[in-house]
PDB file of C-alpha atoms in Angstrom:
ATOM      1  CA  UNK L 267       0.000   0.000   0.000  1.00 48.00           C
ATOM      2  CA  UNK L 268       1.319   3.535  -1.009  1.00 44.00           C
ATOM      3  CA  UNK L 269       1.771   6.097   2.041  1.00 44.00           C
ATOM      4  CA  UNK L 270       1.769   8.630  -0.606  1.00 45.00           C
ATOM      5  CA  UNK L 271      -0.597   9.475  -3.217  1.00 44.00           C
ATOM      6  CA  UNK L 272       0.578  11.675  -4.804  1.00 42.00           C
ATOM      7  CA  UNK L 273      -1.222  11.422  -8.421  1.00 46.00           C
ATOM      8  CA  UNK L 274       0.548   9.609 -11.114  1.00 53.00           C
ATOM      9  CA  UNK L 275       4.431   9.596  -9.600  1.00 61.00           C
ATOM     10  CA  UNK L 276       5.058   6.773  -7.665  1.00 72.00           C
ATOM     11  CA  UNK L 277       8.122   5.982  -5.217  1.00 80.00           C
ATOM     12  CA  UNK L 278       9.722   2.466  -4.968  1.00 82.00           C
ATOM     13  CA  UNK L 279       8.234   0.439  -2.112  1.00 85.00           C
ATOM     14  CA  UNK L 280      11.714  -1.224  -0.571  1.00 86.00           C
ATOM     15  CA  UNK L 281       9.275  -3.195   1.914  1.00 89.00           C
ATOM     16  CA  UNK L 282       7.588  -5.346  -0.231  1.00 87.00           C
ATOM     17  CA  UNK L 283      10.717  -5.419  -2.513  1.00 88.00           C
ATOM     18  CA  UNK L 284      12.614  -6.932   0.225  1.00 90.00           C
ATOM     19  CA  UNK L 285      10.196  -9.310   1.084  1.00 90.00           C
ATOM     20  CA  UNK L 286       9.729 -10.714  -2.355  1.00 89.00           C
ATOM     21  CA  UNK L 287      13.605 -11.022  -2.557  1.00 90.00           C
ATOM     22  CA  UNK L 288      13.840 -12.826   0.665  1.00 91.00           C
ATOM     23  CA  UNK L 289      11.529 -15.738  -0.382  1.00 90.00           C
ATOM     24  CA  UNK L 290      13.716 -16.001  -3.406  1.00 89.00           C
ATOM     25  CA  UNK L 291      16.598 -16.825  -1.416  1.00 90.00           C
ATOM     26  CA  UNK L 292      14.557 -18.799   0.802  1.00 90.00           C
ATOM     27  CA  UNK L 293      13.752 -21.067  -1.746  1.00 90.00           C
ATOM     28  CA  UNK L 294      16.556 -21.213  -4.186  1.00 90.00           C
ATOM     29  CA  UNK L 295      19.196 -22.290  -1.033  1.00 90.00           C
ATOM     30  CA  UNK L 296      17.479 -22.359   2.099  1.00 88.00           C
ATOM     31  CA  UNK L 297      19.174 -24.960   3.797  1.00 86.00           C
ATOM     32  CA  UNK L 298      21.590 -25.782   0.980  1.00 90.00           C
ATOM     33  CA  UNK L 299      25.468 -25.677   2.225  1.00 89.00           C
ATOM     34  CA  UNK L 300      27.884 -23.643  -0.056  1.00 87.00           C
ATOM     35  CA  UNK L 301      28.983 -26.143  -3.039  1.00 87.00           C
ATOM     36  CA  UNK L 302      31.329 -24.807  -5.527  1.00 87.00           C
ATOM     37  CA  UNK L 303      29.382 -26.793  -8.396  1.00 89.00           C
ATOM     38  CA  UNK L 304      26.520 -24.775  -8.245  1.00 89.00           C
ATOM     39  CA  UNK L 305      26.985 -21.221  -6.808  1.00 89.00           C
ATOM     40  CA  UNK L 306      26.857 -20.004 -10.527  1.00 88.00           C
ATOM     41  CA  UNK L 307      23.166 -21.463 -11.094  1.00 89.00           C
ATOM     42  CA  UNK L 308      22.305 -20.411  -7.265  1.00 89.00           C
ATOM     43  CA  UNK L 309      23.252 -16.489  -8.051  1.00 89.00           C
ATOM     44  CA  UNK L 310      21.582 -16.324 -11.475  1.00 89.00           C
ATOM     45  CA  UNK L 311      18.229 -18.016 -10.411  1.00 89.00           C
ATOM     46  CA  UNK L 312      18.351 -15.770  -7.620  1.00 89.00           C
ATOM     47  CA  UNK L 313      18.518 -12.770 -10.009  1.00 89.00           C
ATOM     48  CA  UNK L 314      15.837 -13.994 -12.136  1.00 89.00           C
ATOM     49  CA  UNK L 315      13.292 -15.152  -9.772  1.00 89.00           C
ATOM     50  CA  UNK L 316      13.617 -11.822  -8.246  1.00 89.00           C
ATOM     51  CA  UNK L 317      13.828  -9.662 -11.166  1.00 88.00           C
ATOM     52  CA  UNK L 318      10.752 -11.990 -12.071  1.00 89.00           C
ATOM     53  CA  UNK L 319       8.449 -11.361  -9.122  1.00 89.00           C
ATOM     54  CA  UNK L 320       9.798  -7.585  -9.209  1.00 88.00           C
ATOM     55  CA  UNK L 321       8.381  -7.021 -12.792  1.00 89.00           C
ATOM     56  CA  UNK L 322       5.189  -8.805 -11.577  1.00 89.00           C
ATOM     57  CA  UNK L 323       4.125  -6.090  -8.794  1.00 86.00           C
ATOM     58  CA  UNK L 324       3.538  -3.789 -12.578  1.00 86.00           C
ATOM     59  CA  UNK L 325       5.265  -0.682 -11.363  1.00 86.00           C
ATOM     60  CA  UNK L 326       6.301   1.443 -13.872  1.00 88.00           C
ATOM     61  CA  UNK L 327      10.108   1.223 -12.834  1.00 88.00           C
ATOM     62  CA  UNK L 328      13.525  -0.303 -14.068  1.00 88.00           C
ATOM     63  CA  UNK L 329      15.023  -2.795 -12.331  1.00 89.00           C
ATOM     64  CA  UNK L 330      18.719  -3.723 -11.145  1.00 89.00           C
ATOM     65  CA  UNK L 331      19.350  -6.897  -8.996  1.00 89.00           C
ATOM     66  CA  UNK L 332      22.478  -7.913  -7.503  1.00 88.00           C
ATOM     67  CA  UNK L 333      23.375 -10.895  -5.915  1.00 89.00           C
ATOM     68  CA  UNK L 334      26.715 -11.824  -4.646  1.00 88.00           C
ATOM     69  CA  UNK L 335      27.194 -15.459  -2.354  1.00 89.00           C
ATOM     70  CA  UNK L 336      30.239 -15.845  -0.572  1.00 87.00           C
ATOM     71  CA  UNK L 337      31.631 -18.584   1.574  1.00 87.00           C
ATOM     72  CA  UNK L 338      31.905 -18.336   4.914  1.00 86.00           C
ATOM     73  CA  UNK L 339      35.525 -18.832   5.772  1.00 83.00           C
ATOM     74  CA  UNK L 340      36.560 -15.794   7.889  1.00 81.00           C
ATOM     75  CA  UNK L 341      37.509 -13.477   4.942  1.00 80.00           C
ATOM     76  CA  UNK L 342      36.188 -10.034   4.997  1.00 79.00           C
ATOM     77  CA  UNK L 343      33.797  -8.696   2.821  1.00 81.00           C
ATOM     78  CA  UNK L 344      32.489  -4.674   2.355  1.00 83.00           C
ATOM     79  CA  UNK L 345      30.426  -3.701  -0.349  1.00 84.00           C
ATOM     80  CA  UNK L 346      28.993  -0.380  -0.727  1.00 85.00           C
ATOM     81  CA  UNK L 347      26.924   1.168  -3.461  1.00 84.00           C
ATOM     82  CA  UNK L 348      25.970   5.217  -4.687  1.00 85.00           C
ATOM     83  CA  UNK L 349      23.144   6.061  -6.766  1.00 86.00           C
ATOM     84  CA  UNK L 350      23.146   9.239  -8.862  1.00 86.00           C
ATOM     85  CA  UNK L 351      18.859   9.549  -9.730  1.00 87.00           C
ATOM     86  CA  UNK L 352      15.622  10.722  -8.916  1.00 87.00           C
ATOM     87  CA  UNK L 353      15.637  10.879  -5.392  1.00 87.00           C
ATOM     88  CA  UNK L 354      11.327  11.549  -5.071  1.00 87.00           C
ATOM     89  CA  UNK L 355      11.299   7.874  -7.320  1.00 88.00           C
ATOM     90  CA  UNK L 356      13.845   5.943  -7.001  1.00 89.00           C
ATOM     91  CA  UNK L 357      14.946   3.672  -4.434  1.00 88.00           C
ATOM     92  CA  UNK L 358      16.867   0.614  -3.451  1.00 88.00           C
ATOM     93  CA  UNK L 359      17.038  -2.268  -0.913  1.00 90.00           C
ATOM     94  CA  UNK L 360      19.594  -4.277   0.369  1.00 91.00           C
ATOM     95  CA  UNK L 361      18.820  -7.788   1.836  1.00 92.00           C
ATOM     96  CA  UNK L 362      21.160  -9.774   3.562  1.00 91.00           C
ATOM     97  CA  UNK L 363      20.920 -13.695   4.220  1.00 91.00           C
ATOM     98  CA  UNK L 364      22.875 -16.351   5.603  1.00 90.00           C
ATOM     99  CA  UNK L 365      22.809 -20.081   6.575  1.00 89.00           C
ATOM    100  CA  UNK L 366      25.565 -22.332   8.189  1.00 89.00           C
ATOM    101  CA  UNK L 367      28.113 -21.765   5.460  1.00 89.00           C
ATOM    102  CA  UNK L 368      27.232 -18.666   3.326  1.00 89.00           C
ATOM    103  CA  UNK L 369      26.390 -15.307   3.553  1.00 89.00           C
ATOM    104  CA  UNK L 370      23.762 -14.051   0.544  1.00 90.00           C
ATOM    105  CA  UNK L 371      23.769 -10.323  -0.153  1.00 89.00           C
ATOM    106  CA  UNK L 372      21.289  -8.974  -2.667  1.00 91.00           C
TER     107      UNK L 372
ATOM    108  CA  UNK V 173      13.967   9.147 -33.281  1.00 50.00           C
ATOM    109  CA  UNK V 174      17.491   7.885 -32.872  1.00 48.00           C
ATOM    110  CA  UNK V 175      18.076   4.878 -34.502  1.00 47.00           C
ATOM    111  CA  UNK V 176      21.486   4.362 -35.299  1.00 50.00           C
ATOM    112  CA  UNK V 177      24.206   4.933 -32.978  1.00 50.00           C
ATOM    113  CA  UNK V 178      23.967   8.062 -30.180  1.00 51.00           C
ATOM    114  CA  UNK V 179      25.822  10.582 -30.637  1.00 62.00           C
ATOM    115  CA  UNK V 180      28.787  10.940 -28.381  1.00 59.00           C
ATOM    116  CA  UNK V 181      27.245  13.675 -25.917  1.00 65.00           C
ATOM    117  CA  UNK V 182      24.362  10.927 -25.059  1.00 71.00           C
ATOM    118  CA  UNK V 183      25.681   7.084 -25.570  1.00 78.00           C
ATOM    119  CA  UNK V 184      26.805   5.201 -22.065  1.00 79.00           C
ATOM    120  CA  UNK V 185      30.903   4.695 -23.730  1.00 84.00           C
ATOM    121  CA  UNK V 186      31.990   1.741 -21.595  1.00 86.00           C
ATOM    122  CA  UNK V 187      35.559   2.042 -22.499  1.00 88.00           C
ATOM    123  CA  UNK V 188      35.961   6.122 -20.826  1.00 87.00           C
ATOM    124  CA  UNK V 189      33.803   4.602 -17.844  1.00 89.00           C
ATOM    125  CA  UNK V 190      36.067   1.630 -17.190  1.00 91.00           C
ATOM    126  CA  UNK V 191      39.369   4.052 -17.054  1.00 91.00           C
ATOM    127  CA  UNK V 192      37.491   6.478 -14.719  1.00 89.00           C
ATOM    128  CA  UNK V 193      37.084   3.431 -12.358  1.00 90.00           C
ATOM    129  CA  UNK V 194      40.073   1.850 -12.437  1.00 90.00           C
ATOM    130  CA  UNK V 195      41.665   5.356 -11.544  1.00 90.00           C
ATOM    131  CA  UNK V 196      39.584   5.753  -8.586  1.00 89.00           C
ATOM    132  CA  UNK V 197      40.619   2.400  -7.178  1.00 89.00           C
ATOM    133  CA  UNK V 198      43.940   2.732  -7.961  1.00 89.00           C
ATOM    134  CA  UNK V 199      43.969   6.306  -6.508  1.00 89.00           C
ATOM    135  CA  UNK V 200      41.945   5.116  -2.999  1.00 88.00           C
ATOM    136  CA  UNK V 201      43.362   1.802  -2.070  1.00 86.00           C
ATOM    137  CA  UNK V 202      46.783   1.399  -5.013  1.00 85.00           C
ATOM    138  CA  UNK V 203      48.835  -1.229  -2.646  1.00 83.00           C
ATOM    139  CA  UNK V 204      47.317  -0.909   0.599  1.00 84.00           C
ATOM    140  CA  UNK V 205      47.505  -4.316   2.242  1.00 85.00           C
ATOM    141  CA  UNK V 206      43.762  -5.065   3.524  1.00 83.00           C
ATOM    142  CA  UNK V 207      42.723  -3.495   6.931  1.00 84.00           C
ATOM    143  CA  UNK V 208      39.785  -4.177   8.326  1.00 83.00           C
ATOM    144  CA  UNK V 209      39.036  -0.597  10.141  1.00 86.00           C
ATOM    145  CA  UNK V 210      39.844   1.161   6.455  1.00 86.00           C
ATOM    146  CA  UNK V 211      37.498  -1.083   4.739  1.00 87.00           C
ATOM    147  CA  UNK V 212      34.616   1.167   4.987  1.00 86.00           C
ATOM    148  CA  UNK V 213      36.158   4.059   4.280  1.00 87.00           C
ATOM    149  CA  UNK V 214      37.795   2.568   1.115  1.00 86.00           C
ATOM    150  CA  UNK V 215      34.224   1.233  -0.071  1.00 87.00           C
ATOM    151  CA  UNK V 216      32.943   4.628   0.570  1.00 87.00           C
ATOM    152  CA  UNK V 217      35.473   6.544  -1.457  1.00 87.00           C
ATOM    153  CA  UNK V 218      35.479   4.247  -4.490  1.00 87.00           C
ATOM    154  CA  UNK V 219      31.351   4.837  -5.087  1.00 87.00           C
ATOM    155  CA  UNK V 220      31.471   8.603  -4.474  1.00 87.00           C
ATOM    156  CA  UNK V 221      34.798   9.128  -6.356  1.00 89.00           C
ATOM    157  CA  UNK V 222      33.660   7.366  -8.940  1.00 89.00           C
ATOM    158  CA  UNK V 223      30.081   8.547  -8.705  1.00 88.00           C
ATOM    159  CA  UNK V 224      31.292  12.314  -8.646  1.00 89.00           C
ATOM    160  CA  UNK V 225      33.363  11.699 -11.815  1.00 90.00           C
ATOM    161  CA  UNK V 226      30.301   9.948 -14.045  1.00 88.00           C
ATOM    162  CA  UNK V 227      28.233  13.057 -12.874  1.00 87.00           C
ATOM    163  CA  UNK V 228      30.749  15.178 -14.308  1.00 89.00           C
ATOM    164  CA  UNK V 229      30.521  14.047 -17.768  1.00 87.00           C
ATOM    165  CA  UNK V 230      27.114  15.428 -18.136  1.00 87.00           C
ATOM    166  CA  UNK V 231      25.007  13.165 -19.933  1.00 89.00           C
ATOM    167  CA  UNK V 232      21.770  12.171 -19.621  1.00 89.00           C
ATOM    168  CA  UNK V 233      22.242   9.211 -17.480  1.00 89.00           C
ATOM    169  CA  UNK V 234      21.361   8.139 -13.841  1.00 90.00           C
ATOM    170  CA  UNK V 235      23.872   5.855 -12.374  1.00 90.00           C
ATOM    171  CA  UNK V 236      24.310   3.230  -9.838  1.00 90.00           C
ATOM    172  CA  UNK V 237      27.846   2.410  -8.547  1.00 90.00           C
ATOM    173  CA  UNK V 238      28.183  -0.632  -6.361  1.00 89.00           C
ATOM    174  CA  UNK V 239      31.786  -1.959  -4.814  1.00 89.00           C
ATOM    175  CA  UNK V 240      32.945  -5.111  -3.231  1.00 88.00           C
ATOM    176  CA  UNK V 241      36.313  -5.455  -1.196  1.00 88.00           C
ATOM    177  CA  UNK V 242      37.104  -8.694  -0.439  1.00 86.00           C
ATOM    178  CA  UNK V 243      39.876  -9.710   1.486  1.00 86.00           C
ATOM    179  CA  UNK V 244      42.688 -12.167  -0.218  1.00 85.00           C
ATOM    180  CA  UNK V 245      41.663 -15.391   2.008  1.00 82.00           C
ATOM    181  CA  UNK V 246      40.881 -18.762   0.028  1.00 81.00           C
ATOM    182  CA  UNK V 247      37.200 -17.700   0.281  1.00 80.00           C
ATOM    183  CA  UNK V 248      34.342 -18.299  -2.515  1.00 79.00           C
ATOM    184  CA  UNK V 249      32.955 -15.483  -3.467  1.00 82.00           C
ATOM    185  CA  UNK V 250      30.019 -15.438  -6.881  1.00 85.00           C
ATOM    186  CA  UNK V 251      27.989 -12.184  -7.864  1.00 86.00           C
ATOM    187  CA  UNK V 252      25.374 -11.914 -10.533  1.00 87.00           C
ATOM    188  CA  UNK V 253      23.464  -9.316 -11.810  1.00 86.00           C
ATOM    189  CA  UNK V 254      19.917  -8.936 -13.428  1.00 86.00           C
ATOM    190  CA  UNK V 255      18.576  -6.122 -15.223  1.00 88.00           C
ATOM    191  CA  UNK V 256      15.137  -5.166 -16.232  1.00 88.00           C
ATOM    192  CA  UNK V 257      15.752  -1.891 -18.802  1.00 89.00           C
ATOM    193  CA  UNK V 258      15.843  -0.345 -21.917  1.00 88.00           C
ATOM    194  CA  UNK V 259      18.090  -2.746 -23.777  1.00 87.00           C
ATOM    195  CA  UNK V 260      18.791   0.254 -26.650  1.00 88.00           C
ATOM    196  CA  UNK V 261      20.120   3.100 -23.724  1.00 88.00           C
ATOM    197  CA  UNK V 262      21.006   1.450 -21.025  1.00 90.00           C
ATOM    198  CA  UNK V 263      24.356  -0.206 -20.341  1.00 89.00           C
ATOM    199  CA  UNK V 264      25.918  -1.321 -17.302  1.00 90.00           C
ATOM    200  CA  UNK V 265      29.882  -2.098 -17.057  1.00 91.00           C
ATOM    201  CA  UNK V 266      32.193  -3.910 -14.682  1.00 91.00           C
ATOM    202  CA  UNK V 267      35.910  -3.509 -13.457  1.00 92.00           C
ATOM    203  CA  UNK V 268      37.163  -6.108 -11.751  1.00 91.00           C
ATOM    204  CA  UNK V 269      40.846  -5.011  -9.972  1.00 91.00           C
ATOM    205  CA  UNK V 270      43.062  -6.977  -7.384  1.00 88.00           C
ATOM    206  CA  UNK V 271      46.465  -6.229  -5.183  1.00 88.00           C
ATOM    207  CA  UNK V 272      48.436  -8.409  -3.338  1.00 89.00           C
ATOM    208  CA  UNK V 273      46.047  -8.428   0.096  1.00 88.00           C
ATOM    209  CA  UNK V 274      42.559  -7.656  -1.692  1.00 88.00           C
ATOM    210  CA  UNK V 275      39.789  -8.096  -4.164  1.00 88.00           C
ATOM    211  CA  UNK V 276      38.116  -4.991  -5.530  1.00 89.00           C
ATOM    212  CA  UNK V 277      34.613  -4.992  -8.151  1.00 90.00           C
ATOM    213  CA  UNK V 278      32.892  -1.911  -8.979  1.00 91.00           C
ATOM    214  CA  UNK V 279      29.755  -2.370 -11.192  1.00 90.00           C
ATOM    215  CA  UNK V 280      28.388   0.604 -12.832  1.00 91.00           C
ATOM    216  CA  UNK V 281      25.007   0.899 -14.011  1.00 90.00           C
ATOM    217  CA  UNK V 282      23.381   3.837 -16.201  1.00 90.00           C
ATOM    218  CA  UNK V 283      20.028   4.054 -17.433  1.00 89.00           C
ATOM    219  CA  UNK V 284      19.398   6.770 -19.571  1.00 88.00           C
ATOM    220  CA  UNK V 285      16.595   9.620 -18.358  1.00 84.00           C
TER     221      UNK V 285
END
């Protein structure tokens, strides 16, 4: 539901964003351990089913997803990002997951 | 309508964005050894460096910068990306750079206005 209504412009929700990225993850490798093998096909299904149920809420926006999986082995890892747009329309969301042996950041 | 190539004030040119990047890097972390209470400050500095500098060339673009450090350590690490856009403007372009100590990807994004 929209807090504002402000006519025809219309801001990106990051709540149900987040959510609908979250049972992506959930379901693509929820209780998986990390496996070498298939990392590459975990990350791009990830991307798709979210950029998939993204498209389906039929907002009028462009989407980017980004997924990165990383082992969890007691390396560091930072990531940061900076947008340069419409600040009254744009938005992003960051969600973070993680299981026994990986840490999920989309 | 434009449909052949944009002209040089408006097209995304990956090659002029890849340079500004790798500058940027080279410029914040060059061969600092990895240090985990500079990390966020490095991460920092690479996406507003680099976003300052794609601002500056004045075209008709907004842009999304994303950076990863990640620390020289045996670990996994896989990143994907997924785009939902206008396949004719918009163009997104990745640098990948290492040191000795450290990992570094920048992803730039710009979708044209």
């Amino acid at each position: 539901m929209e807090e504002y209504n402000s006519g025809e412009e219309v801001s990106f929700n990051a709540d149900e964003a987040s959510v609908s990225v979250k049972e992506c993850i959930e379901g693509i490798i929820g209780g998986l351990d990390y496996n070498q093998n298939k990392v590459n096909q975990w990350t791009a299904s990830i991307v798709e089913h979210s950029l998939t149920q993204l498209v389906k809420q039929g907002r009028p926006f462009k989407f980017i997803v980004n997924c990165a999986i990383m082992q969890k082995s007691g390396a560091g890892l930072h990531t940061a990002n900076s947008c340069y747009w419409d600040t009254a329309t744009d938005g992003s969301c960051t969600v973070r997951w993680e299981n026994r042996t990986m840490y999920c950041v989309v | 309508m434009d449909e052949f190539q944009l002209s040089e004030e408006t097209a995304f040119v990956v090659d002029d964005i890849t340079t500004i990047i790798q500058d940027t890097v080279e410029t914040t972390i060059g061969s600092s050894a990895y240090q985990q209470n500079r990390i966020n400050q490095w991460t920092s500095s690479v996406v507003e460096t680099s976003l300052n500098q794609l601002s500056k060339l004045g075209k008709p673009f907004k842009y999304i910068v994303t950076c990863i450090i990640l620390q020289k350590n045996g670990a996994g690490l896989h990143t994907a990306s997924s785009c939902f856009w206008d396949n004719t403007m918009d163009r997104s372009c990745t640098v990948r750079w290492e040191n000795k100590t450290t990992y570094c990807i920048v992803c730039v994004f710009g979708l044209a206005v």
